[in-house]
Short mmCIF file of C-alpha atoms in Angstrom, two decimals:
data_model
loop_
_atom_site.label_atom_id
_atom_site.label_comp_id
_atom_site.label_asym_id
_atom_site.label_seq_id
_atom_site.Cartn_x
_atom_site.Cartn_y
_atom_site.Cartn_z
CA GLN A 1 0.00 0.00 0.00
CA SER A 2 1.58 3.25 -1.10
CA ALA A 3 1.32 6.42 0.94
CA LEU A 4 -1.31 8.93 -0.12
CA THR A 5 0.24 11.80 -2.07
CA GLN A 6 0.37 15.25 -0.51
CA PRO A 7 2.34 18.31 -1.58
CA ALA A 8 5.54 18.62 0.42
CA SER A 9 4.85 22.22 1.30
CA VAL A 10 2.16 24.87 1.05
CA SER A 11 2.49 28.48 2.10
CA GLY A 12 0.27 31.50 2.52
CA SER A 13 0.11 34.90 4.15
CA PRO A 14 -1.83 35.54 7.34
CA GLY A 15 -5.54 35.78 6.64
CA GLN A 16 -5.34 33.93 3.35
CA SER A 17 -6.75 30.49 2.60
CA ILE A 18 -4.68 27.49 1.59
CA THR A 19 -5.65 24.03 0.43
CA ILE A 20 -3.73 20.79 0.92
CA SER A 21 -4.54 17.92 -1.42
CA CYS A 22 -4.38 14.24 -0.58
CA THR A 23 -4.48 11.90 -3.56
CA GLY A 24 -5.11 8.19 -3.26
CA THR A 25 -6.80 5.53 -5.34
CA ASN A 26 -10.20 3.95 -5.77
CA SER A 27 -9.16 1.43 -3.11
CA ASP A 28 -8.89 4.04 -0.36
CA VAL A 29 -9.78 7.74 -0.69
CA GLY A 30 -12.05 7.17 -3.65
CA ILE A 31 -14.08 4.31 -2.24
CA PHE A 32 -14.79 5.46 1.30
CA ASN A 33 -15.61 8.66 3.15
CA ARG A 34 -13.09 7.54 5.75
CA VAL A 35 -10.52 10.27 5.30
CA SER A 36 -9.17 12.05 8.36
CA TRP A 37 -6.66 14.85 8.81
CA TYR A 38 -4.11 15.39 11.57
CA GLN A 39 -2.16 18.46 12.62
CA HIS A 40 1.28 17.65 13.99
CA HIS A 41 3.43 20.16 15.78
CA PRO A 42 7.00 18.85 16.19
CA GLY A 43 7.54 17.36 19.61
CA LYS A 44 3.82 17.01 20.23
CA VAL A 45 1.26 14.29 19.59
CA PRO A 46 -0.67 14.52 16.29
CA LYS A 47 -4.12 16.02 16.69
CA LEU A 48 -7.28 15.02 14.82
CA ILE A 49 -8.78 18.02 13.01
CA ILE A 50 -11.07 16.45 10.41
CA TYR A 51 -12.77 13.06 10.16
CA GLU A 52 -15.08 11.42 7.63
CA VAL A 53 -13.82 13.83 4.98
CA TYR A 54 -15.40 17.03 6.33
CA LYS A 55 -16.49 16.64 9.95
CA ARG A 56 -14.76 18.57 12.72
CA PRO A 57 -14.23 17.21 16.24
CA SER A 58 -15.46 19.33 19.11
CA GLY A 59 -13.11 22.21 19.79
CA ILE A 60 -11.58 22.40 16.32
CA SER A 61 -11.79 25.79 14.67
CA ASP A 62 -14.22 26.18 11.76
CA ARG A 63 -11.27 27.67 9.84
CA PHE A 64 -10.45 24.03 9.05
CA SER A 65 -12.64 22.35 6.45
CA GLY A 66 -12.45 19.19 4.39
CA SER A 67 -13.80 17.93 1.11
CA LYS A 68 -13.33 15.15 -1.42
CA SER A 69 -13.63 14.70 -5.15
CA GLY A 70 -12.96 11.31 -6.68
CA ASN A 71 -9.66 9.97 -5.38
CA THR A 72 -8.52 13.30 -3.93
CA ALA A 73 -9.37 14.70 -0.53
CA SER A 74 -8.57 18.27 0.45
CA LEU A 75 -8.01 20.23 3.63
CA THR A 76 -8.60 23.98 3.51
CA ILE A 77 -7.35 26.34 6.17
CA SER A 78 -9.10 29.70 6.02
CA GLY A 79 -7.93 32.87 7.72
CA LEU A 80 -4.42 31.48 8.02
CA GLN A 81 -2.77 32.19 11.37
CA ALA A 82 0.80 31.89 12.61
CA GLU A 83 -0.22 29.02 14.87
CA ASP A 84 -1.26 26.99 11.80
CA GLU A 85 2.36 26.71 10.72
CA THR A 86 3.20 23.04 11.14
CA ASP A 87 2.80 19.63 9.48
CA TYR A 88 -0.46 18.11 8.27
CA TYR A 89 -1.24 14.50 7.36
CA CYS A 90 -4.24 12.86 5.74
CA CYS A 91 -5.18 9.27 6.45
CA SER A 92 -7.61 6.84 4.83
CA ASN A 93 -9.05 3.44 5.50
CA VAL A 94 -8.27 0.97 2.72
CA ASN A 95 -10.63 -1.65 1.32
CA THR A 96 -8.36 -4.36 2.77
CA GLY A 97 -9.09 -3.13 6.28
CA LEU A 98 -5.69 -1.48 6.53
CA TYR A 99 -4.92 2.23 6.77
CA VAL A 100 -2.57 4.54 4.98
CA PHE A 101 -1.25 8.01 5.80
CA GLY A 102 -0.36 10.75 3.39
CA THR A 103 3.21 11.84 2.78
CA GLY A 104 2.68 14.96 4.87
CA THR A 105 2.58 18.67 4.09
CA LYS A 106 4.49 21.43 5.81
CA VAL A 107 2.45 24.61 6.03
CA THR A 108 4.38 27.87 6.20
CA VAL A 109 2.81 31.17 7.16
CA LEU A 110 4.67 33.89 5.34
CA GLN B 1 -11.66 11.34 28.26
CA VAL B 2 -9.48 8.40 27.29
CA GLN B 3 -5.86 8.50 28.38
CA VAL B 4 -3.30 6.38 26.58
CA VAL B 5 0.06 5.81 28.27
CA GLN B 6 3.02 4.19 26.58
CA SER B 7 6.22 2.72 27.96
CA GLY B 8 9.43 4.71 28.10
CA ALA B 9 12.23 5.25 25.61
CA GLU B 10 14.38 2.29 24.55
CA VAL B 11 17.85 1.91 23.07
CA ARG B 12 18.83 -1.26 21.26
CA GLU B 13 21.68 -2.50 19.12
CA PRO B 14 21.05 -3.58 15.52
CA GLY B 15 19.61 -7.08 15.33
CA ALA B 16 18.02 -6.91 18.76
CA SER B 17 14.32 -6.89 19.65
CA VAL B 18 12.21 -4.53 21.73
CA LYS B 19 8.72 -4.83 23.17
CA LEU B 20 6.69 -1.65 23.62
CA SER B 21 3.60 -1.38 25.79
CA CYS B 22 0.48 0.75 25.73
CA LYS B 23 -2.23 1.04 28.36
CA ALA B 24 -5.46 3.02 28.25
CA SER B 25 -7.68 4.27 31.03
CA GLY B 26 -10.75 2.28 32.05
CA ASN B 27 -11.76 -0.66 29.92
CA THR B 28 -10.94 1.15 26.70
CA PHE B 29 -9.10 -1.73 25.08
CA THR B 30 -12.07 -3.99 25.73
CA TYR B 31 -14.10 -2.08 23.20
CA TYR B 32 -11.68 -0.14 21.01
CA TYR B 33 -9.34 -0.99 18.20
CA THR B 34 -5.70 -0.17 18.85
CA HIS B 35 -3.35 0.96 16.14
CA TRP B 36 0.39 1.55 16.03
CA VAL B 37 1.94 4.32 13.96
CA ARG B 38 5.56 5.40 13.74
CA GLN B 39 7.49 8.47 12.68
CA ALA B 40 11.17 8.20 11.85
CA PRO B 41 13.35 11.33 12.14
CA GLY B 42 12.51 13.75 9.34
CA GLN B 43 9.89 11.38 7.94
CA GLY B 44 6.10 11.25 7.92
CA LEU B 45 3.59 9.20 9.86
CA GLU B 46 3.50 5.54 8.91
CA TRP B 47 0.65 3.18 9.82
CA MET B 48 1.93 -0.15 11.07
CA GLY B 49 -1.05 -2.24 12.08
CA VAL B 50 -4.18 -2.70 14.15
CA ILE B 51 -5.45 -5.16 16.77
CA ASP B 52 -9.16 -5.64 17.42
CA PRO B 53 -10.84 -5.37 20.86
CA SER B 54 -10.72 -9.13 21.42
CA GLY B 55 -7.03 -9.27 20.54
CA THR B 56 -7.66 -12.08 18.09
CA THR B 57 -7.70 -10.21 14.78
CA ILE B 58 -4.51 -8.38 13.90
CA LYS B 59 -3.71 -6.71 10.60
CA TYR B 60 -0.28 -5.44 9.60
CA ALA B 61 0.84 -3.12 6.87
CA GLN B 62 2.69 -5.20 4.29
CA LYS B 63 5.96 -3.44 5.09
CA PHE B 64 5.87 -4.67 8.68
CA GLN B 65 4.71 -8.24 8.11
CA GLY B 66 7.16 -10.58 9.79
CA GLY B 67 9.09 -7.96 11.71
CA VAL B 68 6.34 -6.74 14.02
CA THR B 69 4.13 -8.65 16.45
CA MET B 70 1.17 -7.01 18.12
CA SER B 71 -0.54 -8.61 21.08
CA LYS B 72 -2.91 -7.95 23.92
CA ASP B 73 -2.91 -9.08 27.52
CA ARG B 74 -6.59 -9.46 28.30
CA PHE B 75 -6.00 -9.66 32.02
CA THR B 76 -4.08 -6.41 32.34
CA THR B 77 -5.69 -4.81 29.27
CA THR B 78 -2.24 -3.85 28.09
CA LEU B 79 -1.29 -3.77 24.43
CA TYR B 80 2.16 -4.76 23.22
CA MET B 81 4.13 -4.40 20.04
CA GLU B 82 7.38 -6.30 19.59
CA LEU B 83 9.85 -5.22 16.95
CA SER B 84 12.44 -7.79 15.96
CA SER B 85 15.69 -7.75 13.98
CA LEU B 86 15.98 -4.03 14.53
CA ARG B 87 17.87 -1.89 12.05
CA SER B 88 18.98 1.73 12.27
CA GLU B 89 16.05 2.63 10.00
CA ASP B 90 13.69 1.51 12.79
CA THR B 91 14.81 4.45 14.91
CA ALA B 92 11.54 6.33 15.36
CA ILE B 93 8.82 7.47 17.68
CA TYR B 94 6.16 4.77 17.96
CA TYR B 95 2.61 5.86 18.78
CA CYS B 96 -0.25 3.79 20.13
CA LEU B 97 -3.63 5.07 18.95
CA ILE B 98 -7.24 4.32 19.84
CA GLU B 99 -10.07 3.96 17.35
CA GLU B 100 -13.64 3.73 18.52
CA PRO B 101 -15.24 0.84 16.60
CA GLN B 102 -16.29 1.62 13.03
CA THR B 103 -15.22 5.27 13.21
CA TYR B 104 -12.06 4.97 11.05
CA PHE B 105 -10.17 7.84 12.68
CA PHE B 106 -7.83 8.29 15.63
CA ASP B 107 -8.80 10.76 18.31
CA TYR B 108 -6.75 9.35 21.17
CA TRP B 109 -2.97 9.03 20.92
CA GLY B 110 -0.38 7.87 23.37
CA GLN B 111 2.55 10.15 24.11
CA GLY B 112 4.84 8.09 21.89
CA THR B 113 7.86 5.90 22.64
CA LEU B 114 11.24 6.75 21.15
CA VAL B 115 13.16 3.69 20.01
CA THR B 116 16.79 4.29 19.11
CA VAL B 117 18.68 1.60 17.24
CA SER B 118 22.40 2.18 17.39
CA SER B 119 25.59 0.26 17.93
#
């Protein structure tokens, strides 16, 4: 199972919106709405920010939103803030019952 | 709120084995699926495998088949993951994660265990 493909880096200015893509196949992202996104600050534990493609856990800012089209899921961060600068990973359930993470994207706030 | 606590950092020589542990508050492991994920230095998150609440069904990512053994002690409700034939590339932080049944996401993570493989 190959890792889901994410851009290595995405950047934006404060207040802008950015979108991170997560491309898989019709055996994972494309077949299920079981895509989740994690924010990972170095030295800390990854944090769930989106599940089931677009749902937000309690306490997660509505600046974070998710969507999916075909085999590609996307995470959009609106109103970019300095605290958003870190790494983001997508993850999907696979039709074999396994899971796969994305390659990870480093977000930089300019 | 579920709390997941993992065992402490380990240092091993190449070729050795190490057994990591993970324990959750309450009877969490009785009902939840437990996953293991690792992150090597400078690398991304990598899913390794999952064990079901009964401890009888275990699935491994193809990459880790044969080199990783996940298990569950039903009496102490402690989860274990043994890594064998360690190589320097296995140096990483290993996380234990909880998945509520049929939710397909991970909202509870252990603090991580650093395993260093070095001669």
